[in-house]
GROMACS .gro file of C-alpha atoms in nm:
model
  218
    1MET     CA    1   7.406  -7.024   6.612
    2ASP     CA    2   7.128  -6.787   6.510
    3ARG     CA    3   6.814  -6.947   6.655
    4SER     CA    4   6.589  -6.714   6.454
    5SER     CA    5   6.730  -6.831   6.119
    6ARG     CA    6   6.485  -6.957   5.859
    7ASN     CA    7   6.756  -7.177   5.704
    8ARG     CA    8   6.677  -7.547   5.707
    9LEU     CA    9   6.841  -7.780   5.953
   10THR     CA   10   7.032  -8.045   5.754
   11GLU     CA   11   7.261  -8.339   5.818
   12LYS     CA   12   7.562  -8.109   5.786
   13LEU     CA   13   7.470  -7.967   6.128
   14LEU     CA   14   7.454  -8.304   6.307
   15PRO     CA   15   7.796  -8.261   6.476
   16GLN     CA   16   7.666  -7.952   6.654
   17PHE     CA   17   7.401  -8.159   6.833
   18ALA     CA   18   7.602  -8.456   6.955
   19GLY     CA   19   7.491  -8.428   7.319
   20ASP     CA   20   7.273  -8.673   7.512
   21THR     CA   21   6.987  -8.433   7.592
   22LEU     CA   22   6.636  -8.479   7.458
   23PHE     CA   23   6.669  -8.155   7.266
   24ASP     CA   24   6.987  -8.277   7.094
   25ALA     CA   25   6.816  -8.604   7.001
   26ILE     CA   26   6.512  -8.424   6.860
   27THR     CA   27   6.735  -8.187   6.665
   28ARG     CA   28   6.929  -8.475   6.513
   29ALA     CA   29   6.602  -8.626   6.392
   30VAL     CA   30   6.502  -8.289   6.248
   31CYS     CA   31   6.840  -8.253   6.076
   32ARG     CA   32   6.804  -8.596   5.915
   33ALA     CA   33   6.464  -8.495   5.777
   34SER     CA   34   6.623  -8.181   5.623
   35CYS     CA   35   6.295  -7.996   5.587
   36LEU     CA   36   6.248  -7.769   5.888
   37PRO     CA   37   6.363  -7.409   5.942
   38ARG     CA   38   6.583  -7.367   6.247
   39LYS     CA   39   6.347  -7.105   6.390
   40GLU     CA   40   6.054  -7.346   6.382
   41LEU     CA   41   6.245  -7.606   6.582
   42TYR     CA   42   6.342  -7.364   6.858
   43GLU     CA   43   5.993  -7.214   6.876
   44ALA     CA   44   5.831  -7.556   6.910
   45TRP     CA   45   6.080  -7.669   7.174
   46GLU     CA   46   6.047  -7.357   7.391
   47VAL     CA   47   5.667  -7.356   7.367
   48ALA     CA   48   5.641  -7.730   7.443
   49ARG     CA   49   5.864  -7.707   7.751
   50ARG     CA   50   5.655  -7.429   7.901
   51VAL     CA   51   5.325  -7.592   7.816
   52ARG     CA   52   5.425  -7.920   7.978
   53ARG     CA   53   5.538  -7.748   8.297
   54ARG     CA   54   5.180  -7.626   8.334
   55PHE     CA   55   4.958  -7.885   8.159
   56ARG     CA   56   4.996  -8.263   8.163
   57GLY     CA   57   4.803  -8.539   7.988
   58GLY     CA   58   4.508  -8.508   7.754
   59ARG     CA   59   4.476  -8.554   7.381
   60ILE     CA   60   4.693  -8.295   7.208
   61VAL     CA   61   4.534  -8.092   6.929
   62ASP     CA   62   4.797  -7.888   6.745
   63MET     CA   63   4.596  -7.639   6.538
   64ALA     CA   64   4.750  -7.459   6.237
   65CYS     CA   65   5.020  -7.718   6.296
   66GLY     CA   66   5.249  -7.679   5.995
   67HIS     CA   67   5.487  -7.975   6.019
   68GLY     CA   68   5.332  -8.093   6.346
   69LEU     CA   69   5.658  -8.077   6.540
   70LEU     CA   70   5.500  -7.911   6.844
   71ALA     CA   71   5.250  -8.195   6.885
   72GLN     CA   72   5.523  -8.460   6.865
   73ILE     CA   73   5.752  -8.285   7.113
   74LEU     CA   74   5.460  -8.258   7.356
   75LEU     CA   75   5.412  -8.635   7.330
   76LEU     CA   76   5.781  -8.691   7.399
   77LEU     CA   77   5.777  -8.464   7.703
   78ASP     CA   78   5.471  -8.628   7.858
   79ASP     CA   79   5.394  -8.985   7.761
   80SER     CA   80   5.062  -8.976   7.949
   81SER     CA   81   4.898  -8.803   7.652
   82PRO     CA   82   4.742  -9.088   7.453
   83MET     CA   83   4.767  -8.927   7.109
   84ALA     CA   84   4.798  -8.605   6.913
   85LEU     CA   85   4.612  -8.453   6.622
   86ALA     CA   86   4.809  -8.219   6.396
   87VAL     CA   87   4.552  -8.010   6.211
   88ASP     CA   88   4.592  -7.762   5.927
   89ARG     CA   89   4.410  -7.667   5.609
   90LEU     CA   90   4.713  -7.790   5.414
   91ILE     CA   91   4.978  -8.016   5.565
   92PRO     CA   92   5.323  -7.972   5.404
   93LYS     CA   93   5.435  -8.283   5.218
   94SER     CA   94   5.762  -8.269   5.410
   95ALA     CA   95   5.572  -8.325   5.737
   96ALA     CA   96   5.573  -8.695   5.652
   97ALA     CA   97   5.954  -8.699   5.624
   98LEU     CA   98   5.985  -8.529   5.962
   99ALA     CA   99   5.746  -8.779   6.123
  100VAL     CA  100   5.937  -9.074   5.977
  101SER     CA  101   6.264  -8.938   6.114
  102LEU     CA  102   6.118  -8.880   6.461
  103HIS     CA  103   5.949  -9.220   6.468
  104ALA     CA  104   6.279  -9.389   6.381
  105SER     CA  105   6.421  -9.252   6.706
  106TRP     CA  106   6.102  -9.291   6.912
  107PRO     CA  107   5.895  -9.586   6.785
  108ARG     CA  108   5.635  -9.516   7.055
  109LEU     CA  109   5.522  -9.214   6.853
  110ARG     CA  110   5.396  -9.439   6.573
  111ASP     CA  111   5.016  -9.456   6.556
  112ARG     CA  112   4.988  -9.178   6.816
  113ILE     CA  113   5.017  -8.879   6.583
  114GLN     CA  114   4.749  -8.820   6.322
  115PHE     CA  115   4.773  -8.550   6.055
  116VAL     CA  116   4.437  -8.402   5.956
  117GLU     CA  117   4.374  -8.159   5.672
  118ALA     CA  118   4.062  -7.971   5.778
  119ASP     CA  119   3.915  -7.632   5.856
  120LEU     CA  120   3.980  -7.555   6.223
  121ARG     CA  121   3.612  -7.470   6.260
  122ASP     CA  122   3.515  -7.827   6.174
  123MET     CA  123   3.727  -8.011   6.431
  124GLN     CA  124   3.544  -8.188   6.711
  125LEU     CA  125   3.710  -8.093   7.037
  126HIS     CA  126   3.667  -8.224   7.392
  127HIS     CA  127   3.700  -8.066   7.734
  128ASP     CA  128   3.997  -8.283   7.828
  129ASP     CA  129   4.196  -8.190   7.514
  130LEU     CA  130   4.511  -7.982   7.527
  131ILE     CA  131   4.478  -7.735   7.240
  132VAL     CA  132   4.800  -7.571   7.125
  133SER     CA  133   4.924  -7.351   6.844
  134SER     CA  134   5.258  -7.191   6.769
  135HIS     CA  135   5.230  -6.877   6.555
  136ALA     CA  136   4.879  -6.918   6.416
  137CYS     CA  137   4.868  -6.610   6.198
  138GLY     CA  138   4.636  -6.319   6.266
  139GLY     CA  139   4.276  -6.410   6.335
  140LEU     CA  140   4.355  -6.783   6.351
  141THR     CA  141   4.474  -6.729   6.707
  142ASP     CA  142   4.134  -6.587   6.803
  143LEU     CA  143   3.957  -6.874   6.628
  144ILE     CA  144   4.166  -7.126   6.823
  145LEU     CA  145   4.093  -6.951   7.152
  146ASP     CA  146   3.722  -6.943   7.070
  147ARG     CA  147   3.722  -7.315   6.985
  148ALA     CA  148   3.899  -7.395   7.311
  149VAL     CA  149   3.643  -7.196   7.511
  150GLU     CA  150   3.356  -7.370   7.329
  151ALA     CA  151   3.500  -7.707   7.434
  152GLY     CA  152   3.599  -7.592   7.783
  153ALA     CA  153   3.953  -7.714   7.711
  154ARG     CA  154   4.301  -7.606   7.812
  155VAL     CA  155   4.478  -7.393   7.554
  156ALA     CA  156   4.822  -7.250   7.480
  157VAL     CA  157   4.897  -7.014   7.192
  158LEU     CA  158   5.196  -6.815   7.068
  159PRO     CA  159   5.025  -6.535   6.867
  160CYS     CA  160   5.179  -6.369   6.564
  161CYS     CA  161   5.092  -6.151   6.263
  162HIS     CA  162   4.847  -5.938   6.461
  163ASP     CA  163   4.586  -5.793   6.226
  164LEU     CA  164   4.500  -5.457   6.382
  165LYS     CA  165   4.245  -5.355   6.120
  166ASP     CA  166   3.904  -5.342   6.290
  167ALA     CA  167   4.057  -5.515   6.595
  168ASP     CA  168   3.905  -5.468   6.940
  169LEU     CA  169   4.186  -5.301   7.134
  170SER     CA  170   3.956  -5.176   7.412
  171GLY     CA  171   4.107  -4.829   7.390
  172LEU     CA  172   4.445  -4.958   7.511
  173GLN     CA  173   4.635  -4.841   7.203
  174GLY     CA  174   4.696  -4.506   7.374
  175TRP     CA  175   4.921  -4.681   7.627
  176LEU     CA  176   5.025  -5.005   7.456
  177ASP     CA  177   5.141  -5.087   7.107
  178GLY     CA  178   4.871  -5.250   6.896
  179PRO     CA  179   4.982  -5.616   6.910
  180LEU     CA  180   5.033  -5.603   7.286
  181ALA     CA  181   4.694  -5.437   7.332
  182MET     CA  182   4.536  -5.715   7.124
  183ASP     CA  183   4.697  -5.985   7.338
  184VAL     CA  184   4.587  -5.809   7.659
  185VAL     CA  185   4.229  -5.806   7.527
  186ARG     CA  186   4.262  -6.180   7.454
  187VAL     CA  187   4.362  -6.240   7.816
  188THR     CA  188   4.073  -6.027   7.940
  189ARG     CA  189   3.826  -6.216   7.722
  190LEU     CA  190   3.948  -6.553   7.851
  191ARG     CA  191   3.926  -6.435   8.210
  192SER     CA  192   3.569  -6.318   8.152
  193GLN     CA  193   3.491  -6.677   8.048
  194GLY     CA  194   3.618  -6.800   8.384
  195TYR     CA  195   3.956  -6.915   8.255
  196ARG     CA  196   4.269  -6.898   8.466
  197VAL     CA  197   4.535  -6.734   8.250
  198PHE     CA  198   4.915  -6.759   8.263
  199THR     CA  199   5.137  -6.529   8.056
  200GLN     CA  200   5.494  -6.617   7.970
  201GLN     CA  201   5.756  -6.545   7.704
  202ILE     CA  202   5.988  -6.763   7.500
  203PRO     CA  203   6.336  -6.621   7.432
  204GLY     CA  204   6.326  -6.307   7.221
  205ASP     CA  205   6.629  -6.408   7.014
  206ILE     CA  206   6.414  -6.678   6.854
  207THR     CA  207   6.127  -6.449   6.761
  208PRO     CA  208   6.007  -6.102   6.863
  209LYS     CA  209   5.653  -6.249   6.862
  210ASN     CA  210   5.735  -6.434   7.181
  211ARG     CA  211   5.434  -6.387   7.409
  212LEU     CA  212   5.296  -6.725   7.520
  213LEU     CA  213   4.939  -6.734   7.650
  214LEU     CA  214   4.828  -7.038   7.850
  215ALA     CA  215   4.481  -7.080   7.998
  216GLU     CA  216   4.276  -7.344   8.174
  217PRO     CA  217   3.904  -7.356   8.242
  218PRO     CA  218   3.758  -7.341   8.592
   0.00000   0.00000   0.00000
């Protein structure tokens, strides 16, 4: 199966996920909702697993959330998080169908996930939040990192769509390709704020934009 496919997961694929793992169960719920690209499922799963190995607990704030799958998987992986906010300027209508399907399998998710249509600049954040984002396009990644630093909160982002025009690459473009130079500068900026930074990758067959940046305040 091509994990990078943008084709939707549908009920026709249910027999391929008949196992008893949590991933299989989540995928069956996604298939029943019939609204999510395959790539988005695998990205959210791989990011969530790595985030939870490093960061536990806290209110989850999934920024530029799309369907909000990342937030809900994080709740399933660590039940000590009391709730999750899934925030975007425009929430897809199909996000409701996905939530209904997930809640049918995990009733404990009900009333613990809240979808919020808002500008990311307007969200009130707290130092004990866990701020996450999978493929916030271009400058949204920098905005999310800035908001996390303002709150003194933990953060994990999977950057994409690097906008190199007028970007601060700190002269690294002579050695590194532009997107990598931009991500290195992001790490340097977080470290200058006292953050402890962890760099990882999700599998490259899911997406070539696979660099995961995790950071926690001092």
